[in-house]
Amino acid sequence: MMTYDLAPKTIWSNLSRETLQIYLTHAQQAYNDLLIGNKPISVSYSQETGAKSVTYTQANMQQLQGYIMDLQRALGINRRRAIGVRFR
């Protein structure tokens, strides 16, 4: 009997849950630091292809939000559900 892994592969697929949680915590701290006016924030992570580092500033907070959302999705956090509407 053949089995297939239908889960979509992402850049996060080969990382442990603990590593993803660490990355998420650092990204959320960076976001908080930007919101309260601290200096530009650098976030680093490593993958199979090597280490990556990005510096976020107030100008690219949306990219940081996207990074946080990607990590949350990889961890199964913050999944959006369809909004149900009832008519009476």
mmCIF file of C-alpha atoms in Angstrom:
data_model
loop_
_atom_site.group_PDB
_atom_site.id
_atom_site.type_symbol
_atom_site.label_atom_id
_atom_site.label_comp_id
_atom_site.label_asym_id
_atom_site.label_seq_id
_atom_site.Cartn_x
_atom_site.Cartn_y
_atom_site.Cartn_z
ATOM 1 C CA MET A 1 0.000 0.000 0.000
ATOM 2 C CA MET A 2 1.390 3.400 -1.000
ATOM 3 C CA THR A 3 0.957 6.431 1.182
ATOM 4 C CA TYR A 4 1.348 10.008 0.110
ATOM 5 C CA ASP A 5 2.302 13.037 2.140
ATOM 6 C CA LEU A 6 -0.144 15.678 0.952
ATOM 7 C CA ALA A 7 0.948 18.373 3.391
ATOM 8 C CA PRO A 8 2.323 21.353 1.464
ATOM 9 C CA LYS A 9 6.063 21.847 1.765
ATOM 10 C CA THR A 10 7.247 25.244 2.917
ATOM 11 C CA ILE A 11 10.574 26.734 3.892
ATOM 12 C CA TRP A 12 9.632 25.780 7.451
ATOM 13 C CA SER A 13 8.879 22.097 6.740
ATOM 14 C CA ASN A 14 12.203 20.707 7.953
ATOM 15 C CA LEU A 15 12.387 22.700 11.171
ATOM 16 C CA SER A 16 11.299 21.432 14.552
ATOM 17 C CA ARG A 17 8.322 22.936 16.343
ATOM 18 C CA GLU A 18 10.656 24.230 19.068
ATOM 19 C CA THR A 19 12.829 26.047 16.512
ATOM 20 C CA LEU A 20 9.776 27.606 14.863
ATOM 21 C CA GLN A 21 8.519 28.757 18.260
ATOM 22 C CA ILE A 22 11.883 30.401 19.003
ATOM 23 C CA TYR A 23 11.794 32.195 15.643
ATOM 24 C CA LEU A 24 8.234 33.352 16.309
ATOM 25 C CA THR A 25 9.121 34.676 19.758
ATOM 26 C CA HIS A 26 12.071 36.649 18.347
ATOM 27 C CA ALA A 27 9.973 38.053 15.503
ATOM 28 C CA GLN A 28 7.193 39.115 17.875
ATOM 29 C CA GLN A 29 9.753 40.803 20.142
ATOM 30 C CA ALA A 30 11.206 42.607 17.130
ATOM 31 C CA TYR A 31 7.728 43.771 16.136
ATOM 32 C CA ASN A 32 7.079 45.041 19.663
ATOM 33 C CA ASP A 33 10.418 46.869 19.705
ATOM 34 C CA LEU A 34 9.551 48.614 16.443
ATOM 35 C CA LEU A 35 6.110 49.602 17.722
ATOM 36 C CA ILE A 36 7.523 51.244 20.833
ATOM 37 C CA GLY A 37 10.082 53.148 18.787
ATOM 38 C CA ASN A 38 13.296 51.241 19.284
ATOM 39 C CA LYS A 39 15.972 51.203 16.598
ATOM 40 C CA PRO A 40 15.833 48.969 13.501
ATOM 41 C CA ILE A 41 15.647 45.299 14.454
ATOM 42 C CA SER A 42 17.545 42.377 12.922
ATOM 43 C CA VAL A 43 16.003 38.914 12.844
ATOM 44 C CA SER A 44 18.112 35.891 11.931
ATOM 45 C CA TYR A 45 17.189 32.308 11.145
ATOM 46 C CA SER A 46 18.815 29.355 9.450
ATOM 47 C CA GLN A 47 17.552 26.834 6.928
ATOM 48 C CA GLU A 48 19.038 24.069 4.857
ATOM 49 C CA THR A 49 20.279 26.725 2.425
ATOM 50 C CA GLY A 50 22.152 28.620 5.129
ATOM 51 C CA ALA A 51 21.613 31.434 7.585
ATOM 52 C CA LYS A 52 19.470 34.430 6.718
ATOM 53 C CA SER A 53 19.305 37.815 8.383
ATOM 54 C CA VAL A 54 16.849 40.646 7.755
ATOM 55 C CA THR A 55 16.766 44.089 9.319
ATOM 56 C CA TYR A 56 13.303 45.540 9.825
ATOM 57 C CA THR A 57 12.482 49.226 10.252
ATOM 58 C CA GLN A 58 9.236 51.143 10.644
ATOM 59 C CA ALA A 59 9.122 51.352 6.839
ATOM 60 C CA ASN A 60 8.784 47.576 6.350
ATOM 61 C CA MET A 61 6.705 46.486 9.330
ATOM 62 C CA GLN A 62 4.270 44.765 6.958
ATOM 63 C CA GLN A 63 7.038 42.377 5.908
ATOM 64 C CA LEU A 64 7.679 41.583 9.558
ATOM 65 C CA GLN A 65 3.946 40.989 10.074
ATOM 66 C CA GLY A 66 4.002 38.605 7.110
ATOM 67 C CA TYR A 67 6.986 36.757 8.576
ATOM 68 C CA ILE A 68 5.144 36.377 11.893
ATOM 69 C CA MET A 69 2.013 35.124 10.115
ATOM 70 C CA ASP A 70 4.068 32.578 8.127
ATOM 71 C CA LEU A 71 5.573 31.240 11.344
ATOM 72 C CA GLN A 72 2.166 31.115 13.009
ATOM 73 C CA ARG A 73 0.738 29.153 10.079
ATOM 74 C CA ALA A 74 3.670 26.728 10.209
ATOM 75 C CA LEU A 75 2.933 26.202 13.905
ATOM 76 C CA GLY A 76 -0.818 25.840 13.323
ATOM 77 C CA ILE A 77 -1.555 29.098 15.138
ATOM 78 C CA ASN A 78 -3.936 31.797 13.927
ATOM 79 C CA ARG A 79 -5.661 29.821 11.219
ATOM 80 C CA ARG A 80 -8.402 31.874 9.689
ATOM 81 C CA ARG A 81 -11.808 30.298 9.655
ATOM 82 C CA ALA A 82 -14.660 31.115 7.361
ATOM 83 C CA ILE A 83 -17.076 33.581 8.855
ATOM 84 C CA GLY A 84 -20.516 32.069 9.192
ATOM 85 C CA VAL A 85 -23.524 34.182 8.362
ATOM 86 C CA ARG A 86 -27.023 33.343 9.543
ATOM 87 C CA PHE A 87 -30.167 34.841 8.189
ATOM 88 C CA ARG A 88 -33.401 34.652 10.153
#
